[in-house]
Amino acid sequence: MEEYIIAVDENDKELGPIEKMEAHEKGVLHRAFSIFIFNSKDQLLLQKRYSGKYHSGGLWTNTCCSHPRYKEKLEEAIYRRLKEEMGFTCELTKLFSFCYKVNFENSLTENEYDHVFIGTYDGEIVPNENEVEDYKWIDIDEVKRDIKNNGHLYTFWFKSVLDKVIESYYLSKE
């Protein structure tokens, strides 16, 4: 099924719709978001991406990440997708945005203007088995240690932004 997402320029100005796979095949910059959920013990909720994903399948990553659909507001997409992937919603706060580009072995390219959000949640998790292979709550020190020793088990974007998210999370609690 075709899904249209939002092509953007380097300032996140909307350029128009692009089919999701086409954006990844051609490496077109597009709008995206990443969600990091913490619990009351300051543990981070990670998901292991479904192995059948078009890229980065079977890798551990942040709680949820995706793209707003064409004509969908970012503020609506974050709640929709968190519910679709992890089976819950909670209040989300935007931390920052950043751009990154990575080429994958399967010739796809992730070129994203990524908006990063955090939230706090302690309830039930009901992951979508077509999106999420596994999930776990993990202490920050433990995930940082595991990335250092087993970085190949984590997504590129998660590793590249984790330290900034952690710093922003603790600052937001002061």
Coordinates of N, CA and C in Angstrom, one line a residue:
M1 N 0.8 -1.2 0.0 CA 0.0 0.0 0.0 C 0.9 1.2 0.0
E2 N 0.6 2.1 -0.9 CA 1.4 3.4 -1.0 C 1.0 4.3 0.2
E3 N 2.1 4.9 0.7 CA 1.9 5.9 1.8 C 2.7 7.2 1.4
Y4 N 2.0 8.3 1.4 CA 2.7 9.5 1.1 C 3.1 10.3 2.3
I5 N 4.4 10.7 2.3 CA 4.9 11.4 3.5 C 5.3 12.8 2.9
I6 N 6.0 13.6 3.7 CA 6.2 15.0 3.4 C 7.7 15.3 3.1
A7 N 8.0 15.6 1.9 CA 9.3 16.1 1.5 C 9.5 17.5 2.0
V8 N 10.7 17.8 2.6 CA 11.0 19.1 3.1 C 12.4 19.6 2.7
D9 N 12.6 20.9 2.9 CA 14.0 21.4 2.6 C 14.7 21.4 3.9
E10 N 16.0 21.9 3.9 CA 16.8 21.8 5.1 C 16.3 22.7 6.3
N11 N 15.3 23.5 6.0 CA 14.6 24.3 7.1 C 13.3 23.7 7.5
D12 N 13.0 22.5 7.1 CA 11.7 21.8 7.4 C 10.5 22.5 6.7
K13 N 10.8 23.3 5.6 CA 9.7 23.9 4.8 C 9.2 22.8 3.9
E14 N 7.9 22.6 3.9 CA 7.2 21.6 3.2 C 7.4 21.8 1.7
L15 N 7.8 20.8 0.9 CA 7.9 20.8 -0.5 C 6.8 20.1 -1.2
G16 N 6.2 19.2 -0.5 CA 5.1 18.4 -1.1 C 5.1 17.0 -0.8
P17 N 4.2 16.2 -1.3 CA 4.1 14.8 -1.0 C 5.1 14.0 -1.8
I18 N 5.6 12.9 -1.2 CA 6.4 11.9 -1.8 C 6.0 10.5 -1.3
E19 N 6.0 9.5 -2.1 CA 5.7 8.2 -1.7 C 6.8 7.7 -0.8
K20 N 6.5 7.1 0.3 CA 7.5 6.7 1.4 C 8.6 5.9 0.8
M21 N 8.4 4.9 0.1 CA 9.5 4.1 -0.5 C 10.3 4.8 -1.5
E22 N 9.7 5.7 -2.3 CA 10.4 6.5 -3.2 C 11.4 7.5 -2.5
A23 N 10.9 8.0 -1.4 CA 11.8 8.9 -0.6 C 13.0 8.2 -0.1
H24 N 12.8 6.9 0.3 CA 14.0 6.2 0.8 C 14.8 5.6 -0.3
E25 N 14.2 5.3 -1.5 CA 15.0 4.9 -2.6 C 15.9 6.0 -3.2
K26 N 15.3 7.2 -3.2 CA 16.0 8.3 -3.8 C 16.8 9.2 -2.8
G27 N 16.6 8.9 -1.5 CA 17.3 9.7 -0.5 C 16.8 11.1 -0.3
V28 N 15.5 11.3 -0.6 CA 14.9 12.6 -0.5 C 14.7 13.0 1.0
L29 N 15.1 14.3 1.4 CA 14.9 14.7 2.7 C 13.4 14.8 3.0
H30 N 13.0 14.2 4.1 CA 11.6 14.2 4.5 C 11.4 14.4 6.0
R31 N 10.2 14.8 6.4 CA 9.9 15.0 7.8 C 9.7 13.7 8.5
A32 N 10.2 13.6 9.7 CA 10.1 12.4 10.5 C 10.0 12.8 12.0
F33 N 9.8 11.8 12.9 CA 9.8 12.1 14.3 C 10.3 10.8 15.0
S34 N 10.9 11.1 16.2 CA 11.4 10.0 17.1 C 10.9 10.3 18.5
I35 N 10.3 9.3 19.1 CA 9.7 9.4 20.4 C 10.5 8.6 21.4
F36 N 10.9 9.2 22.6 CA 11.6 8.5 23.6 C 10.7 8.5 24.9
I37 N 10.3 7.4 25.4 CA 9.4 7.3 26.5 C 10.2 6.8 27.7
F38 N 10.1 7.5 28.8 CA 10.8 7.1 30.1 C 9.7 6.7 31.1
N39 N 10.0 5.9 32.0 CA 9.1 5.6 33.1 C 9.5 6.4 34.4
S40 N 8.7 6.2 35.4 CA 9.0 6.9 36.7 C 10.3 6.5 37.3
K41 N 10.9 5.4 36.9 CA 12.2 5.0 37.4 C 13.4 5.5 36.5
D42 N 13.1 6.4 35.6 CA 14.0 7.0 34.6 C 14.6 6.0 33.7
Q43 N 13.9 4.9 33.4 CA 14.3 3.9 32.4 C 13.7 4.3 31.1
L44 N 14.4 3.9 30.0 CA 13.9 4.2 28.7 C 13.3 3.0 28.1
L45 N 12.2 3.2 27.4 CA 11.5 2.1 26.7 C 12.0 2.0 25.3
L46 N 12.7 0.9 25.0 CA 13.2 0.5 23.7 C 12.3 -0.4 23.0
Q47 N 12.3 -0.4 21.7 CA 11.6 -1.4 20.9 C 12.7 -2.0 19.9
K48 N 12.4 -3.3 19.7 CA 13.2 -4.0 18.7 C 12.4 -4.0 17.4
R49 N 12.9 -3.4 16.4 CA 12.1 -3.3 15.1 C 11.8 -4.6 14.5
Y50 N 10.6 -4.8 14.0 CA 10.2 -6.0 13.3 C 11.2 -6.4 12.3
S51 N 11.6 -7.6 12.2 CA 12.7 -8.1 11.3 C 12.3 -7.8 9.8
G52 N 11.1 -7.8 9.5 CA 10.6 -7.6 8.1 C 10.6 -6.2 7.7
K53 N 11.0 -5.2 8.5 CA 11.0 -3.8 8.1 C 11.8 -3.6 6.9
Y54 N 11.5 -2.6 6.1 CA 12.3 -2.3 4.9 C 13.7 -1.8 5.1
H55 N 14.0 -1.4 6.3 CA 15.4 -1.2 6.7 C 15.5 -1.2 8.3
S56 N 16.7 -1.6 8.7 CA 17.0 -1.6 10.2 C 16.1 -2.6 10.9
G57 N 15.6 -3.6 10.2 CA 14.8 -4.7 10.9 C 15.6 -5.4 11.9
G58 N 15.0 -5.8 13.0 CA 15.7 -6.6 14.1 C 16.6 -5.8 14.9
L59 N 16.7 -4.5 14.8 CA 17.6 -3.6 15.6 C 16.8 -2.9 16.7
W60 N 17.5 -2.7 17.8 CA 16.9 -2.0 18.9 C 16.9 -0.5 18.6
T61 N 15.9 0.2 19.1 CA 15.8 1.7 18.8 C 15.0 2.3 19.9
N62 N 14.7 3.6 19.7 CA 13.9 4.4 20.6 C 12.5 3.8 20.6
T63 N 11.6 4.3 21.4 CA 10.3 3.8 21.7 C 9.4 3.8 20.4
C64 N 9.5 4.8 19.6 CA 8.7 4.9 18.4 C 9.3 5.9 17.4
C65 N 9.3 5.6 16.1 CA 9.7 6.6 15.1 C 9.0 6.3 13.8
S66 N 8.7 7.4 13.2 CA 7.9 7.3 11.9 C 7.9 8.7 11.2
H67 N 6.9 8.8 10.3 CA 6.7 10.0 9.5 C 5.3 10.5 9.6
P68 N 5.1 11.8 9.6 CA 3.7 12.3 9.4 C 3.3 12.0 8.0
R69 N 2.1 11.6 7.8 CA 1.6 11.4 6.4 C 1.3 12.8 5.8
Y70 N 1.3 12.8 4.5 CA 1.0 14.0 3.8 C -0.3 14.6 4.2
K71 N -0.3 15.9 4.6 CA -1.4 16.7 5.1 C -1.8 16.3 6.5
E72 N -0.9 15.6 7.2 CA -1.1 15.3 8.6 C -0.2 16.2 9.4
K73 N -0.8 16.8 10.5 CA 0.0 17.6 11.4 C 1.0 16.7 12.2
L74 N 2.2 17.2 12.4 CA 3.2 16.5 13.2 C 2.6 16.2 14.6
E75 N 1.9 17.1 15.2 CA 1.3 17.0 16.5 C 0.3 15.9 16.6
E76 N -0.4 15.6 15.5 CA -1.3 14.5 15.4 C -0.6 13.1 15.1
A77 N 0.4 13.2 14.3 CA 1.1 12.0 13.8 C 1.8 11.3 15.0
I78 N 2.4 12.1 15.9 CA 3.2 11.5 17.0 C 2.3 10.6 17.9
Y79 N 1.1 11.1 18.2 CA 0.2 10.3 19.0 C -0.4 9.1 18.3
R80 N -0.8 9.3 17.0 CA -1.3 8.2 16.2 C -0.3 7.1 16.1
R81 N 0.9 7.4 15.8 CA 1.9 6.4 15.6 C 2.4 5.7 16.9
L82 N 2.5 6.4 18.0 CA 2.8 5.8 19.3 C 1.7 4.8 19.6
K83 N 0.4 5.1 19.4 CA -0.7 4.2 19.7 C -0.6 3.0 18.7
E84 N -0.3 3.2 17.4 CA -0.2 2.1 16.5 C 0.9 1.2 16.8
E85 N 2.1 1.7 17.1 CA 3.2 0.8 17.3 C 3.3 0.2 18.7
M86 N 3.0 1.0 19.8 CA 3.2 0.5 21.1 C 1.9 0.3 21.9
G87 N 0.8 0.7 21.4 CA -0.5 0.5 22.0 C -0.9 1.4 23.2
F88 N -0.3 2.5 23.3 CA -0.6 3.5 24.3 C -0.3 4.9 23.8
T89 N -0.8 5.9 24.5 CA -0.4 7.3 24.3 C -0.1 7.9 25.7
C90 N 0.6 9.0 25.6 CA 0.9 9.8 26.8 C 1.3 11.2 26.4
E91 N 1.4 12.1 27.3 CA 1.7 13.5 26.9 C 3.2 13.4 26.4
L92 N 3.3 14.2 25.3 CA 4.7 14.2 24.6 C 5.1 15.7 24.6
T93 N 6.4 15.9 24.7 CA 7.0 17.2 24.7 C 8.1 17.2 23.7
K94 N 8.2 18.2 22.8 CA 9.2 18.3 21.9 C 10.5 18.8 22.5
L95 N 11.6 18.1 22.2 CA 12.9 18.5 22.7 C 13.7 19.3 21.7
F96 N 13.9 18.8 20.5 CA 14.7 19.5 19.5 C 14.4 18.8 18.1
S97 N 15.0 19.3 17.1 CA 15.0 18.7 15.8 C 16.5 18.6 15.3
F98 N 16.7 17.6 14.4 CA 18.0 17.5 13.8 C 17.9 16.8 12.5
C99 N 18.8 16.9 11.6 CA 18.9 16.2 10.3 C 19.9 15.1 10.3
Y100 N 19.6 14.0 9.7 CA 20.7 13.0 9.5 C 20.4 12.3 8.2
K101 N 21.5 11.7 7.7 CA 21.4 10.9 6.5 C 22.3 9.7 6.6
V102 N 21.7 8.5 6.3 CA 22.5 7.3 6.3 C 22.0 6.4 5.2
N103 N 23.0 5.7 4.6 CA 22.8 4.8 3.5 C 22.8 3.4 4.0
F104 N 21.9 2.6 3.6 CA 21.8 1.2 4.1 C 22.3 0.2 3.1
E105 N 22.6 -1.0 3.5 CA 23.2 -2.0 2.6 C 22.2 -2.4 1.5
N106 N 20.9 -2.2 1.7 CA 19.9 -2.6 0.8 C 19.6 -1.5 -0.2
S107 N 20.5 -0.5 -0.3 CA 20.4 0.6 -1.3 C 19.4 1.7 -0.9
L108 N 18.7 1.5 0.3 CA 17.8 2.6 0.7 C 18.6 3.6 1.5
T109 N 18.0 4.8 1.6 CA 18.7 5.9 2.3 C 17.7 6.6 3.2
E110 N 18.1 6.8 4.4 CA 17.3 7.5 5.4 C 17.8 8.9 5.4
N111 N 17.0 9.9 5.0 CA 17.5 11.3 4.9 C 16.3 12.1 5.6
E112 N 16.5 12.4 6.9 CA 15.3 12.9 7.7 C 15.6 14.2 8.4
Y113 N 14.6 15.0 8.4 CA 14.5 16.1 9.3 C 13.6 15.6 10.4
D114 N 14.3 15.2 11.5 CA 13.7 14.5 12.6 C 13.4 15.3 13.8
H115 N 12.1 15.3 14.2 CA 11.6 16.0 15.4 C 11.6 15.0 16.5
V116 N 12.3 15.4 17.6 CA 12.4 14.5 18.8 C 11.5 14.9 19.9
F117 N 10.8 13.9 20.4 CA 9.8 14.1 21.5 C 10.1 13.1 22.7
I118 N 9.8 13.6 23.9 CA 9.8 12.7 25.0 C 8.5 12.7 25.8
G119 N 8.3 11.6 26.5 CA 7.2 11.5 27.4 C 7.5 10.5 28.5
T120 N 6.5 10.5 29.5 CA 6.7 9.6 30.7 C 5.4 8.7 30.7
Y121 N 5.7 7.4 31.0 CA 4.5 6.5 31.0 C 4.9 5.3 31.8
D122 N 3.9 4.8 32.6 CA 4.1 3.6 33.5 C 3.1 2.5 33.3
G123 N 2.3 2.7 32.3 CA 1.1 1.7 32.1 C 1.5 0.5 31.2
E124 N 0.4 -0.1 30.8 CA 0.5 -1.3 29.9 C 1.0 -1.0 28.5
I125 N 1.8 -1.9 28.0 CA 2.3 -1.7 26.6 C 1.8 -2.9 25.8
V126 N 1.2 -2.6 24.7 CA 0.6 -3.6 23.8 C 1.2 -3.4 22.4
P127 N 2.4 -3.8 22.1 CA 3.0 -3.6 20.8 C 2.3 -4.2 19.7
N128 N 2.4 -3.6 18.5 CA 1.9 -4.1 17.2 C 3.0 -5.1 16.7
E129 N 2.6 -6.4 16.6 CA 3.6 -7.4 16.2 C 4.0 -7.2 14.8
N130 N 3.4 -6.4 14.0 CA 3.8 -6.2 12.6 C 4.8 -5.0 12.6
E131 N 5.0 -4.4 13.7 CA 6.0 -3.3 13.8 C 7.1 -3.5 14.8
V132 N 6.8 -4.2 15.9 CA 7.7 -4.3 17.0 C 7.9 -5.8 17.3
E133 N 9.1 -6.3 17.3 CA 9.5 -7.6 17.6 C 9.6 -7.9 19.1
D134 N 10.0 -6.9 19.8 CA 10.2 -7.0 21.2 C 10.3 -5.6 21.8
Y135 N 10.3 -5.5 23.1 CA 10.5 -4.2 23.8 C 11.0 -4.5 25.2
K136 N 11.6 -3.4 25.8 CA 12.1 -3.5 27.1 C 12.3 -2.2 27.7
W137 N 12.2 -2.1 29.0 CA 12.6 -0.9 29.8 C 14.1 -1.1 30.2
I138 N 14.9 -0.1 30.0 CA 16.3 -0.3 30.3 C 16.9 1.0 31.0
D139 N 17.8 0.8 31.9 CA 18.4 1.9 32.6 C 19.4 2.6 31.6
I140 N 19.5 3.9 31.7 CA 20.3 4.7 30.8 C 21.7 4.2 30.7
D141 N 22.3 4.0 31.9 CA 23.7 3.5 31.9 C 23.9 2.2 31.2
E142 N 22.9 1.3 31.4 CA 23.0 0.0 30.8 C 22.9 0.1 29.2
V143 N 22.0 0.9 28.7 CA 21.9 1.0 27.3 C 23.1 1.7 26.7
K144 N 23.7 2.7 27.4 CA 24.9 3.3 26.9 C 26.1 2.3 26.8
R145 N 26.2 1.4 27.9 CA 27.2 0.4 27.9 C 27.0 -0.6 26.8
D146 N 25.7 -1.0 26.6 CA 25.5 -2.0 25.6 C 25.7 -1.5 24.2
I147 N 25.4 -0.2 23.9 CA 25.8 0.4 22.6 C 27.3 0.4 22.4
K148 N 28.0 0.7 23.5 CA 29.5 0.7 23.3 C 30.0 -0.7 23.0
N149 N 29.4 -1.7 23.6 CA 29.9 -3.1 23.3 C 29.2 -3.8 22.2
N150 N 28.0 -3.4 21.8 CA 27.2 -4.1 20.8 C 26.5 -3.1 19.9
G151 N 27.2 -2.0 19.5 CA 26.6 -1.0 18.7 C 25.8 -1.5 17.4
H152 N 26.2 -2.6 16.9 CA 25.6 -3.1 15.7 C 24.2 -3.6 15.9
L153 N 23.8 -3.7 17.2 CA 22.4 -4.1 17.5 C 21.4 -3.0 17.6
Y154 N 21.9 -1.7 17.3 CA 21.0 -0.5 17.5 C 21.0 0.3 16.2
T155 N 19.9 1.0 16.0 CA 19.7 1.8 14.8 C 20.7 3.0 14.8
F156 N 21.0 3.4 13.6 CA 21.9 4.6 13.5 C 21.4 5.8 14.2
W157 N 20.1 6.1 13.9 CA 19.6 7.4 14.4 C 19.5 7.4 16.0
F158 N 19.2 6.2 16.5 CA 19.1 6.1 18.0 C 20.5 6.4 18.6
K159 N 21.5 5.7 18.1 CA 22.9 5.9 18.6 C 23.3 7.4 18.5
S160 N 23.0 8.0 17.4 CA 23.5 9.3 17.1 C 22.8 10.4 17.9
V161 N 21.6 10.2 18.5 CA 20.9 11.2 19.2 C 20.7 10.9 20.7
L162 N 21.0 9.7 21.1 CA 20.7 9.3 22.5 C 21.3 10.2 23.6
D163 N 22.6 10.6 23.5 CA 23.2 11.4 24.5 C 22.5 12.8 24.6
K164 N 22.1 13.4 23.5 CA 21.4 14.7 23.5 C 20.0 14.5 24.1
V165 N 19.3 13.4 23.9 CA 18.0 13.2 24.4 C 18.1 13.0 26.0
I166 N 19.1 12.2 26.4 CA 19.3 12.0 27.8 C 19.6 13.3 28.5
E167 N 20.5 14.1 28.0 CA 20.8 15.4 28.6 C 19.6 16.3 28.6
S168 N 18.8 16.4 27.6 CA 17.6 17.2 27.5 C 16.5 16.7 28.5
Y169 N 16.4 15.3 28.6 CA 15.5 14.7 29.6 C 15.8 15.2 31.0
Y170 N 17.0 15.0 31.4 CA 17.4 15.4 32.8 C 17.2 16.9 33.0
L171 N 17.6 17.7 32.0 CA 17.4 19.2 32.2 C 15.9 19.5 32.3
S172 N 15.0 18.8 31.6 CA 13.6 19.0 31.7 C 13.0 18.7 33.1
K173 N 13.7 17.9 33.8 CA 13.2 17.5 35.2 C 13.7 18.4 36.3
E174 N 14.6 19.4 36.0 CA 15.1 20.3 37.0 C 14.1 21.4 37.3

